[in-house]
PDB file of C-alpha atoms and ligand atoms in Angstrom:
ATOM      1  CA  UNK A 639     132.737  84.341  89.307  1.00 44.00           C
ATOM      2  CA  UNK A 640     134.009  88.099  89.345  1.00 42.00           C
ATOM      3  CA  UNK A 641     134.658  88.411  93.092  1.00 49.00           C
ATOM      4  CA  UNK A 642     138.468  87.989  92.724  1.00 50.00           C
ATOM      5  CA  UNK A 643     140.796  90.284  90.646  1.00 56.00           C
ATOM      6  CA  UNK A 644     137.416  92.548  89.522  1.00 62.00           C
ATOM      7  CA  UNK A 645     138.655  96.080  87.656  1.00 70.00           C
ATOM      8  CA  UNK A 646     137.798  98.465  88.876  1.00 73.00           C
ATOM      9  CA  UNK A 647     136.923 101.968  86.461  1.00 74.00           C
ATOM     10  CA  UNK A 648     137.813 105.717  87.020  1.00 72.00           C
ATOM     11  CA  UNK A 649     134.802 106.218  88.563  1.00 71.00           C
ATOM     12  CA  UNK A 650     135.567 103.728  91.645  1.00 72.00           C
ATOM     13  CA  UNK A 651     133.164 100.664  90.137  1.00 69.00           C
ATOM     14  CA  UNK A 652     134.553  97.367  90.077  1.00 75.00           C
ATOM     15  CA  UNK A 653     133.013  94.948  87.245  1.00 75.00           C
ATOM     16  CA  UNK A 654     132.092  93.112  89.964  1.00 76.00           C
ATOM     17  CA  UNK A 655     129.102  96.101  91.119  1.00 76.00           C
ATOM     18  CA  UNK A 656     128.626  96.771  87.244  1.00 75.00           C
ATOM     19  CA  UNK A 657     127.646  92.642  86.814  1.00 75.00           C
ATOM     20  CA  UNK A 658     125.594  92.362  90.107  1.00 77.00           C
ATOM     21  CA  UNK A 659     123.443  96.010  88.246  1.00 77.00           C
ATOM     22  CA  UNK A 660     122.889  93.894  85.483  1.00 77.00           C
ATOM     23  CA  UNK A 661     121.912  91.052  86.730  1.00 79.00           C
ATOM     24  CA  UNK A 662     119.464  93.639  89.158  1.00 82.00           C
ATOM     25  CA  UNK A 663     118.221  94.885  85.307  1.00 84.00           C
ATOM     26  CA  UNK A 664     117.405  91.426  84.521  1.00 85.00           C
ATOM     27  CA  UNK A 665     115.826  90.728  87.039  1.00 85.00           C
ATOM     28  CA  UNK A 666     113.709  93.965  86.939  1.00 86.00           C
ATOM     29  CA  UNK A 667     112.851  93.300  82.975  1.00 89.00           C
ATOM     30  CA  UNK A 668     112.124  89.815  83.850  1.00 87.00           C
ATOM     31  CA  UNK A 669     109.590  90.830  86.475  1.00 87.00           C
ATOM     32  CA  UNK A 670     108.060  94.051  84.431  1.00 88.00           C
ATOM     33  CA  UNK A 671     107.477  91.484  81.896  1.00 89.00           C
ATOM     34  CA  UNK A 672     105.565  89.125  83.825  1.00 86.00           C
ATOM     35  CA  UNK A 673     103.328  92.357  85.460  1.00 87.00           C
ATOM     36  CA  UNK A 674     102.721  93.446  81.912  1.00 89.00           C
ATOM     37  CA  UNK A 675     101.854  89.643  80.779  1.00 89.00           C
ATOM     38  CA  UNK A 676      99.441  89.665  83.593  1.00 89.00           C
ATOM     39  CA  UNK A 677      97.520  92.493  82.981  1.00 90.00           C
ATOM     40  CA  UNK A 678      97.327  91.716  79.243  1.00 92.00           C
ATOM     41  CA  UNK A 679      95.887  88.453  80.320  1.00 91.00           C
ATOM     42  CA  UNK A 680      93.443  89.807  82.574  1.00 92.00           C
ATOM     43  CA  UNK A 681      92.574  92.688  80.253  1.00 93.00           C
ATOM     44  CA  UNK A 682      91.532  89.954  77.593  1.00 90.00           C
ATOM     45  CA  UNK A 683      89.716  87.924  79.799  1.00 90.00           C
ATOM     46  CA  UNK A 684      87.553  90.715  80.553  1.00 92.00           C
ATOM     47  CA  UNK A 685      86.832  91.880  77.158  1.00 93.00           C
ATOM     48  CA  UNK A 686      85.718  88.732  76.437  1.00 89.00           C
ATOM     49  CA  UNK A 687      82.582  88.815  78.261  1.00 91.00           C
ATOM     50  CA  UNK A 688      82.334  92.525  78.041  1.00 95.00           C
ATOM     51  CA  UNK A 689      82.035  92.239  74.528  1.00 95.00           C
ATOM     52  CA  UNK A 690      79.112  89.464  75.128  1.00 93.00           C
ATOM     53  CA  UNK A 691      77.277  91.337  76.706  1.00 96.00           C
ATOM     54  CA  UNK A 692      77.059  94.528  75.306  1.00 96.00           C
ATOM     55  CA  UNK A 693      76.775  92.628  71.798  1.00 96.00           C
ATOM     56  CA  UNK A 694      73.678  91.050  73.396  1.00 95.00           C
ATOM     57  CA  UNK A 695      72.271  93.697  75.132  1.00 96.00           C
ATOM     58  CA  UNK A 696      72.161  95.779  71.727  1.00 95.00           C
ATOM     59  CA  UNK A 697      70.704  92.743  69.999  1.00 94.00           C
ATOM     60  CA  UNK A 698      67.558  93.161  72.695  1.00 94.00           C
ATOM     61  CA  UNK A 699      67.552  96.636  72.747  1.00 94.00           C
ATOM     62  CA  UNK A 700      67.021  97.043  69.541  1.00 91.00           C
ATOM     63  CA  UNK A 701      64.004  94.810  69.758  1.00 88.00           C
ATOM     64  CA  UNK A 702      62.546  92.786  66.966  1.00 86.00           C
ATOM     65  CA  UNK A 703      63.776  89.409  68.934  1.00 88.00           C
ATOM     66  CA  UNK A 704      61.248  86.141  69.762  1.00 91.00           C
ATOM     67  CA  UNK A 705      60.513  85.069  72.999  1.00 90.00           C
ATOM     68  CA  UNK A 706      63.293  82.238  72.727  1.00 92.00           C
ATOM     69  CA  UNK A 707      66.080  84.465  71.469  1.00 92.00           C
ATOM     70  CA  UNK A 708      65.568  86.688  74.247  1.00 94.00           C
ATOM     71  CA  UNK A 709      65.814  84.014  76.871  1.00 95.00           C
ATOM     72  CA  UNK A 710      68.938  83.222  75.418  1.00 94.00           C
ATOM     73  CA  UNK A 711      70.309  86.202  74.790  1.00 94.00           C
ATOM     74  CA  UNK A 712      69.494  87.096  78.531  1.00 96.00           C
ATOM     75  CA  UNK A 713      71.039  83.673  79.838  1.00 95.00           C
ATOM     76  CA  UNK A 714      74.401  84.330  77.896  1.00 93.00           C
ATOM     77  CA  UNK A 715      74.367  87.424  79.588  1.00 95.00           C
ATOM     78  CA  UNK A 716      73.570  86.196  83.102  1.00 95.00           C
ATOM     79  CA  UNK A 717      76.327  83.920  82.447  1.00 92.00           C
ATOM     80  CA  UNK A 718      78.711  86.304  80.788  1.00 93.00           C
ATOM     81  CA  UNK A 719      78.278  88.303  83.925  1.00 95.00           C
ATOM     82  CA  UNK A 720      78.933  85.944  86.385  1.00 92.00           C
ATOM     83  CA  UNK A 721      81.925  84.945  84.843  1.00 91.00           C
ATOM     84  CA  UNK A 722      83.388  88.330  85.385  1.00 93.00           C
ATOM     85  CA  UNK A 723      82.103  88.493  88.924  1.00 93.00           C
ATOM     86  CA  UNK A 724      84.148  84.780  89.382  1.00 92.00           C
ATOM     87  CA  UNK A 725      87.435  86.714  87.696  1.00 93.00           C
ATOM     88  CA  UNK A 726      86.952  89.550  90.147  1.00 93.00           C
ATOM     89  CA  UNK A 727      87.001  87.363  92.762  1.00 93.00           C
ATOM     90  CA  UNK A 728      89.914  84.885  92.132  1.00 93.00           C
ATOM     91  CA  UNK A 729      91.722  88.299  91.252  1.00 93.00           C
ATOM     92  CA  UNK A 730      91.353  89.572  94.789  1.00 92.00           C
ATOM     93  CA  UNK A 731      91.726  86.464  96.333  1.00 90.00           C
ATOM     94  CA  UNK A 732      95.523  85.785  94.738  1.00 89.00           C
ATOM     95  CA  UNK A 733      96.432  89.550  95.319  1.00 88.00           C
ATOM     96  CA  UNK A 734      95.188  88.991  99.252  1.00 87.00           C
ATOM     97  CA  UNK A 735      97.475  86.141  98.864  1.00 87.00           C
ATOM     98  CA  UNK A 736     100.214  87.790  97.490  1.00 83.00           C
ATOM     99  CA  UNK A 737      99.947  90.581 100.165  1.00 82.00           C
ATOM    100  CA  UNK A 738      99.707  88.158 102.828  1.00 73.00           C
ATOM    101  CA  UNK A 739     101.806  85.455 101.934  1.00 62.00           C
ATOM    102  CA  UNK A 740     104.577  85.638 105.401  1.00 58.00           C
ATOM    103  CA  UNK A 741     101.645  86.493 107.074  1.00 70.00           C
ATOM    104  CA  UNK A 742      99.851  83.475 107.375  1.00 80.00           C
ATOM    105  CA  UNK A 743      99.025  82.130 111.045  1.00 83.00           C
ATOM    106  CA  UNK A 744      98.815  78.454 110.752  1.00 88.00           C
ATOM    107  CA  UNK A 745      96.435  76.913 113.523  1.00 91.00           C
ATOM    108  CA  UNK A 746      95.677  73.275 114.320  1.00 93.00           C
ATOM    109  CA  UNK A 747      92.696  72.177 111.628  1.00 95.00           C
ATOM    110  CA  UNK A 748      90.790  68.983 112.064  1.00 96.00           C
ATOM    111  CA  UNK A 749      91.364  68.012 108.275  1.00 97.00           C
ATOM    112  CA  UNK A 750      87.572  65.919 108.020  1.00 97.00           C
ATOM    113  CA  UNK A 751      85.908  69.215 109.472  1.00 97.00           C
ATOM    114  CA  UNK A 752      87.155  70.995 106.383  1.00 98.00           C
ATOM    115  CA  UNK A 753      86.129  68.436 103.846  1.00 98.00           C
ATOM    116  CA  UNK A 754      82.618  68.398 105.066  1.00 97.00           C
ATOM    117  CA  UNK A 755      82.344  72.244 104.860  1.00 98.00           C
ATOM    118  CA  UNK A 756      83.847  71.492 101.502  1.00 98.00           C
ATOM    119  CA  UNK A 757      81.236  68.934 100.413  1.00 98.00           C
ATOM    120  CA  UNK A 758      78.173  70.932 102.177  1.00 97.00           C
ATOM    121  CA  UNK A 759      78.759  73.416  99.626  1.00 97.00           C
ATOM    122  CA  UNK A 760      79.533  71.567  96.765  1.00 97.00           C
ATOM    123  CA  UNK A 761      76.468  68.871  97.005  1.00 96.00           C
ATOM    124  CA  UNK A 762      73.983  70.481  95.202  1.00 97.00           C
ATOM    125  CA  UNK A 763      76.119  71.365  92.285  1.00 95.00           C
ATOM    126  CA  UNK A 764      77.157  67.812  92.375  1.00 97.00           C
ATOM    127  CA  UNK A 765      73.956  65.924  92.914  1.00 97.00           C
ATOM    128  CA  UNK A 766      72.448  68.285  89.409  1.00 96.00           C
ATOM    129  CA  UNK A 767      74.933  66.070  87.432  1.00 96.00           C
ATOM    130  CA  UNK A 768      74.338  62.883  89.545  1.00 98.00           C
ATOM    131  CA  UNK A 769      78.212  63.224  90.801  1.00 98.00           C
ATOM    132  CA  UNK A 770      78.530  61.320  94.059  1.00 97.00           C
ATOM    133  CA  UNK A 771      80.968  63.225  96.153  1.00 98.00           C
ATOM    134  CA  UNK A 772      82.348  60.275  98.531  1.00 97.00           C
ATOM    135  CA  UNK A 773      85.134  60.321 101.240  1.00 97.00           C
ATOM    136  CA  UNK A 774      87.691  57.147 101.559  1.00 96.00           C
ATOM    137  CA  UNK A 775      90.462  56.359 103.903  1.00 94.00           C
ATOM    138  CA  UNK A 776      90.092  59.482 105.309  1.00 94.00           C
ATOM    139  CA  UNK A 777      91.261  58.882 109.312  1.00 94.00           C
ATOM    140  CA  UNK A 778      90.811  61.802 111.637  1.00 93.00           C
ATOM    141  CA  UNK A 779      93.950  64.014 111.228  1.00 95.00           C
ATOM    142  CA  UNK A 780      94.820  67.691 113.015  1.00 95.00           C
ATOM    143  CA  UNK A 781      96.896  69.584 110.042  1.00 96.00           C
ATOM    144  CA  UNK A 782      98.064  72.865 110.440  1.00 94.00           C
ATOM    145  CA  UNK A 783      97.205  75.198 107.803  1.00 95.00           C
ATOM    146  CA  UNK A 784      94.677  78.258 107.783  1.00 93.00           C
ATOM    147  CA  UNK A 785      91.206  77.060 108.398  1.00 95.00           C
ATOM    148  CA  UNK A 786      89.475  79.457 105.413  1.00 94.00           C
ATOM    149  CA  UNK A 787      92.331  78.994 103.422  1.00 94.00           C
ATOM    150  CA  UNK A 788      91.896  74.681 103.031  1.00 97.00           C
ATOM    151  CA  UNK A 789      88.700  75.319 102.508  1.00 97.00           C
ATOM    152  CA  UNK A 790      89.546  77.453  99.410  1.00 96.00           C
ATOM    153  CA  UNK A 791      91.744  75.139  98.420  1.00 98.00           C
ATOM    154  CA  UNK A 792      89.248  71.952  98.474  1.00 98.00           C
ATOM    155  CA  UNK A 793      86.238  74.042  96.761  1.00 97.00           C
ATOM    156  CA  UNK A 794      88.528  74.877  93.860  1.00 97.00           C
ATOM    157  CA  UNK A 795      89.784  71.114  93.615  1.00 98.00           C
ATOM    158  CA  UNK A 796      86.221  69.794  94.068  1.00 98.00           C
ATOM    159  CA  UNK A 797      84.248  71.895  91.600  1.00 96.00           C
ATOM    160  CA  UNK A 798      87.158  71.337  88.839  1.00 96.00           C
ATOM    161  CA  UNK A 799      87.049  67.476  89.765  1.00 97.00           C
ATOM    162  CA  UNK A 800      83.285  68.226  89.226  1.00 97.00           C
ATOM    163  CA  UNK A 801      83.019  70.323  86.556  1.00 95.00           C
ATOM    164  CA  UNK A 802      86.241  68.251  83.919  1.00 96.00           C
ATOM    165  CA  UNK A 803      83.886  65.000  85.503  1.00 96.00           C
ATOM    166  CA  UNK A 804      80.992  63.164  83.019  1.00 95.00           C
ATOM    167  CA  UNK A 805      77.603  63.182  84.509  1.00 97.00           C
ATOM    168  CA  UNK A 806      76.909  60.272  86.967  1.00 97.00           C
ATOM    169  CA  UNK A 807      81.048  59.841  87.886  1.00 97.00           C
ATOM    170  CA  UNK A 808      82.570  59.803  91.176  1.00 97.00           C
ATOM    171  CA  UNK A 809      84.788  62.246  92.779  1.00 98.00           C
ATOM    172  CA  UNK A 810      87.094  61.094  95.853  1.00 98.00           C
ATOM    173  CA  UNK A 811      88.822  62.952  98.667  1.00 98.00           C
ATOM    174  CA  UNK A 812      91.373  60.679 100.153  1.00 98.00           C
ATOM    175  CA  UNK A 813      94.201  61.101 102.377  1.00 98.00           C
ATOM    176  CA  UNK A 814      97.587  59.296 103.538  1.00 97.00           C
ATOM    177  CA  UNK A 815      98.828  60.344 107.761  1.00 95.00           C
ATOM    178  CA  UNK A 816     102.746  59.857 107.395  1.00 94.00           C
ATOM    179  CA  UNK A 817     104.692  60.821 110.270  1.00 91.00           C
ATOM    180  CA  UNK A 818     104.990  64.727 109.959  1.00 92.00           C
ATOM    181  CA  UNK A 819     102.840  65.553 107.505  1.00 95.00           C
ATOM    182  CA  UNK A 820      99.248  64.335 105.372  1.00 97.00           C
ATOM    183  CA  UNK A 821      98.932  64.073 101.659  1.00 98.00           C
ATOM    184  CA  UNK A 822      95.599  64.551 100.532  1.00 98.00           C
ATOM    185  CA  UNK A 823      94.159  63.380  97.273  1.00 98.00           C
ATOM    186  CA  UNK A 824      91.109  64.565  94.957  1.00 98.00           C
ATOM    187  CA  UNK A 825      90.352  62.138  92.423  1.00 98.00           C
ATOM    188  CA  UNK A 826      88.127  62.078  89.478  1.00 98.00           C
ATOM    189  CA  UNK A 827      86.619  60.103  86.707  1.00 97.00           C
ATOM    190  CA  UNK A 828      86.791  62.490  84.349  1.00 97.00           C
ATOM    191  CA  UNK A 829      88.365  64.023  81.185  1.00 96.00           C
ATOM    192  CA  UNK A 830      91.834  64.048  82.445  1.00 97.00           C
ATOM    193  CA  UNK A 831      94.743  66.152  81.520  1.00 97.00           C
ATOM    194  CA  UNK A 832      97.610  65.423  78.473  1.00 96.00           C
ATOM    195  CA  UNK A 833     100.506  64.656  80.184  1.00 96.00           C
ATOM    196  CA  UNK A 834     102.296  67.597  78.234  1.00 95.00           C
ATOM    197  CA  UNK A 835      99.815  70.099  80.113  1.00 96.00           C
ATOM    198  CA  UNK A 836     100.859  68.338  83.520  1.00 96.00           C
ATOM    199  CA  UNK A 837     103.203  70.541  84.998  1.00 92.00           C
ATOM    200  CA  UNK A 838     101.009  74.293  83.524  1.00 95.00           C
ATOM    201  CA  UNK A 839      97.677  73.753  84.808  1.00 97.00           C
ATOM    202  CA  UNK A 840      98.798  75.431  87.916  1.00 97.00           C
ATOM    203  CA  UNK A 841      99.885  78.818  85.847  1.00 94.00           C
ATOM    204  CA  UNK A 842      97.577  81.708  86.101  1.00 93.00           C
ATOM    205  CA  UNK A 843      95.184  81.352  82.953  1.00 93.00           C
ATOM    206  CA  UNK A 844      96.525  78.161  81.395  1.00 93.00           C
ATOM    207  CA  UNK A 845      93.639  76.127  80.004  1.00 93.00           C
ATOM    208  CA  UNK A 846      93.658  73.022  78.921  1.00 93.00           C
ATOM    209  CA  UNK A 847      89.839  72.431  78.220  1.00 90.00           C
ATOM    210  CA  UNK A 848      88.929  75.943  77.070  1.00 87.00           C
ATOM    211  CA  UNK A 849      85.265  75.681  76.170  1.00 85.00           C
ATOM    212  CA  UNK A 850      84.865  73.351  78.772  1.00 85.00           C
ATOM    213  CA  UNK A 851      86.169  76.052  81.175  1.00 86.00           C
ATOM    214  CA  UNK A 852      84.471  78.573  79.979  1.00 80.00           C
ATOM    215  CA  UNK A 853      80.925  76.335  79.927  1.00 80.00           C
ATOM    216  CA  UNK A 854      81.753  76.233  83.654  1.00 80.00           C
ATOM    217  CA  UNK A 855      82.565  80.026  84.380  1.00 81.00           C
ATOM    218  CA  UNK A 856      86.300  78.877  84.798  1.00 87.00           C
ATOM    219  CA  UNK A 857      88.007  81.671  85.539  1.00 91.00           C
ATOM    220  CA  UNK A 858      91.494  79.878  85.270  1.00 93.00           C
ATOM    221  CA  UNK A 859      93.042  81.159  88.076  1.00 95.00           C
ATOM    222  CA  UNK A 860      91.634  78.332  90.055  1.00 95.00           C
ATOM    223  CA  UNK A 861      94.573  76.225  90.372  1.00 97.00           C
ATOM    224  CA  UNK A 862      97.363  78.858  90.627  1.00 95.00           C
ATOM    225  CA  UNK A 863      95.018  79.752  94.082  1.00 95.00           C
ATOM    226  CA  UNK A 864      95.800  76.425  95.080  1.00 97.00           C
ATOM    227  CA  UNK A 865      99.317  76.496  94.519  1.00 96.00           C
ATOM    228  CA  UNK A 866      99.501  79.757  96.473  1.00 94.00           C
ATOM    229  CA  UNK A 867      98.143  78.900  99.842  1.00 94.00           C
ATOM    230  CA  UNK A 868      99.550  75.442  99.789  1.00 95.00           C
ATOM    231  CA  UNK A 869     102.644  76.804  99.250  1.00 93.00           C
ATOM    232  CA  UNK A 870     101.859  79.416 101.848  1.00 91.00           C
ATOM    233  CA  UNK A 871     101.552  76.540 104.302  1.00 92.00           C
ATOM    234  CA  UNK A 872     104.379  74.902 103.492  1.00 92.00           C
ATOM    235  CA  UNK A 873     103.315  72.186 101.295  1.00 95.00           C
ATOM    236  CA  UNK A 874     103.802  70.750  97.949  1.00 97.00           C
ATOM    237  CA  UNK A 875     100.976  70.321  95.172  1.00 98.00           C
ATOM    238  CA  UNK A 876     100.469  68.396  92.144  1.00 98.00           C
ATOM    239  CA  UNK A 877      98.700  66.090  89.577  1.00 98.00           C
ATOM    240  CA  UNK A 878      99.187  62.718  87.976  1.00 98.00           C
ATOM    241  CA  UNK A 879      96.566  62.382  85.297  1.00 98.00           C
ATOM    242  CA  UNK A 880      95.922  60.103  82.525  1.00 96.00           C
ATOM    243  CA  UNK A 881      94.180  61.299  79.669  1.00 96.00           C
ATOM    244  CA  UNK A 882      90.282  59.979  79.534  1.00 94.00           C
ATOM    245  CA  UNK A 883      90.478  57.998  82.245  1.00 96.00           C
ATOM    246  CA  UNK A 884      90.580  60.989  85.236  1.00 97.00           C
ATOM    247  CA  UNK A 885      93.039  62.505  87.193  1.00 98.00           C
ATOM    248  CA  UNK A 886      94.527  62.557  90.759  1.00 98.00           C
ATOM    249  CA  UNK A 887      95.373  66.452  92.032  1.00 98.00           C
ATOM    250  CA  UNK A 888      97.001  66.173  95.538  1.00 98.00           C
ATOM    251  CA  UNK A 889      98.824  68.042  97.998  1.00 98.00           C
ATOM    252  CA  UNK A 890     100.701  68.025 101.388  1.00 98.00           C
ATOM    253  CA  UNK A 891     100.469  70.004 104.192  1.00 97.00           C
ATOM    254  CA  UNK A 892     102.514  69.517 107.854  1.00 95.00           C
ATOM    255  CA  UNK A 893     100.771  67.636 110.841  1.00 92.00           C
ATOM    256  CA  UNK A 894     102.923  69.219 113.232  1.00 72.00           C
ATOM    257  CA  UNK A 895     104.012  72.890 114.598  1.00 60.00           C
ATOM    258  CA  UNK A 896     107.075  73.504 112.939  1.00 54.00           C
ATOM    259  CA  UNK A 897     108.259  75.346 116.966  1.00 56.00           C
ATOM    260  CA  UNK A 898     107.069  72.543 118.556  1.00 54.00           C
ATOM    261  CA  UNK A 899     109.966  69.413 119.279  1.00 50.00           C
ATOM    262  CA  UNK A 900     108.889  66.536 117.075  1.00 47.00           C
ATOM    263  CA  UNK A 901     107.192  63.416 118.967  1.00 46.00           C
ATOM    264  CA  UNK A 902     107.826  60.480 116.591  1.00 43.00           C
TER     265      UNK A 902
HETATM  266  P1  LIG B 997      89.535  76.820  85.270  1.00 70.77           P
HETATM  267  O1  LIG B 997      88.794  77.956  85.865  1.00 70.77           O
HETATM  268  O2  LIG B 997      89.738  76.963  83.785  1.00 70.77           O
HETATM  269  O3  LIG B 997      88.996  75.501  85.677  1.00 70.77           O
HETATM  270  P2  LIG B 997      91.885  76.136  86.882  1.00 70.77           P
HETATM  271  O4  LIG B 997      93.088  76.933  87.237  1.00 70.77           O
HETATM  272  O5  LIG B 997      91.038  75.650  88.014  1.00 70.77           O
HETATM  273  O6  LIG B 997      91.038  77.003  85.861  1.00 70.77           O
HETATM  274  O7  LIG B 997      92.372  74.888  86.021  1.00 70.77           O
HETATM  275  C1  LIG B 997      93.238  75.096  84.913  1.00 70.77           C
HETATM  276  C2  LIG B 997      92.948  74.084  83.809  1.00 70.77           C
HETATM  277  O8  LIG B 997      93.341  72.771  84.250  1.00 70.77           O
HETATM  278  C3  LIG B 997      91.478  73.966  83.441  1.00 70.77           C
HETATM  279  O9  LIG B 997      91.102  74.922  82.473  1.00 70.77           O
HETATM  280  C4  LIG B 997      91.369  72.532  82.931  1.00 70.77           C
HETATM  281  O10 LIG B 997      91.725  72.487  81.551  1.00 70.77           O
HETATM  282  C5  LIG B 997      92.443  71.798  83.733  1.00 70.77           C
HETATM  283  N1  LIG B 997      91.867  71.055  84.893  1.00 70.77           N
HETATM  284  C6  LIG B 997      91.755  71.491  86.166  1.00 70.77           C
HETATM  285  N2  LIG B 997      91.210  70.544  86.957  1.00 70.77           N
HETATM  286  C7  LIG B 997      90.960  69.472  86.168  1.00 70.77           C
HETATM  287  C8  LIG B 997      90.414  68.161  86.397  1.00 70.77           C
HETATM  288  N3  LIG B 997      90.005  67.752  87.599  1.00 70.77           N
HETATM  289  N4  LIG B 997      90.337  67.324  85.326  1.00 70.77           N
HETATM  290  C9  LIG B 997      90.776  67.709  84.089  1.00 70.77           C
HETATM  291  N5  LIG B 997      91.297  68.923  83.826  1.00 70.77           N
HETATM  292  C10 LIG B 997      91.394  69.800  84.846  1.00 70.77           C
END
């Protein structure tokens, strides 16, 4: 708005250079904010299960606890423990991602191969809580994307679809072929989400079922992976859900090259 008739100061500076140092500031603040928001939220989420389990560990140490108690004491802090390790990892995973992110080499990715990787590893989870894991609709499909990276992303959309599911549900992976590009849809039974929550579950830590998440070693940085690398491929992501009756997370990715002349 300042690029005609700016005035220029004694020292040679237009208010044109003095607005676009401001806006610079802003944009600095705005960004140191968000590191320092990060780091509180990660700092917390670690003291939480720090705190667990050296409370616990005292507790045992000091002796004087029945069989029973010590069991539990010891499973909280299995548990505690293996929530941090989760953290850890979703922490280096989205800072790979973040380093990485015009890096990625798309290849050519049979889309079913994936899901099957994807539902080898989840089946055992699934079958403990009688969840049948099913795929519907699903024709054979090349996408391109990064082979390690889809399967990220299904695992993370799987095991939440499992984990906010009731026992005995059904989880779906579906997917639509349009002309230059596949959407691809994870459905569930379960919990759902309010719609008011809709458009934050992909935010780093935003919870919507907190105990539930925590129950499940949620780390809540799940989702916010997911937006990453789909994003990273050049997709879109996102989630229609209706509260208590289950909810529909899908995303897109592109069928063909992006260098290569389009065959319609
Ligand atoms: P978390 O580790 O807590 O599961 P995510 O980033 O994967 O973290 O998900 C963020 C939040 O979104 C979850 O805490 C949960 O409240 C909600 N959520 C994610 N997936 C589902 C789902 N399939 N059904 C209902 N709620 C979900």
């Amino acid at each position: 708005p300042i690029s005609s008739g700016a005035r220029v100061n004694s020292r040679g500076e237009s208010s044109h250079d003095v607005l676009m140092l401001v806006n610079d500031v802003s944009e600095w603040r705005r960004l140191e904010r968000m590191r320092s928001e990060f780091v509180a939220n990660v700092s917390h989420e670690l003291k939480t299960p720090i705190a667990a389990i050296r409370g616990f560990s005292e507790t045992l140490l000091d002796g004087d606890v029945d069989d029973a108690a010590q069991t539990k004491f010891l499973r909280t802090i299995y548990d505690e423990s293996m929530r941090m390790g989760n953290l850890v990892s979703d922490l280096l995973e989205l800072s790979k991602l973040e380093a990485t992110d015009s890096r990625v080499d798309p290849i050519t990715v049979d889309l079913l191969k994936v899901v099957e990787r994807a539902f080898d590893r989840l089946r055992t989870v699934a079958a403990k809580r009688s969840i049948h894991l099913e795929l519907k609709n699903a024709p054979r499909v090349n996408v391109w994307a990064d082979p390690d990276m889809l399967l990220q992303v299904f695992l993370n959309l799987l095991s939440n679809a499992i984990h906010y599911s009731s026992d005995g549900s059904q989880v779906t992976v579906t997917w639509d072929v349009l002309i230059d590009r596949v959407k691809v849809h994870v459905r569930d039974n379960g919990v759902g989400i309010p719609a008011e929550s809709l458009n934050r579950v992909f935010e780093r830590f935003y919870r919507v079922h907190k105990d539930r998440s925590r129950a499940s070693g949620g780390t809540g940085l799940g989702l916010a992976i997911v937006k990453h690398i789909i994003t990273a491929l050049g997709g879109e992501v996102g989630v229609d859900s209706v509260e208590g009756e289950g909810s529909d997370f899908w995303f897109t990715l592109s069928r063909l090259n992006a260098n290569m002349p389009r065959v319609l």
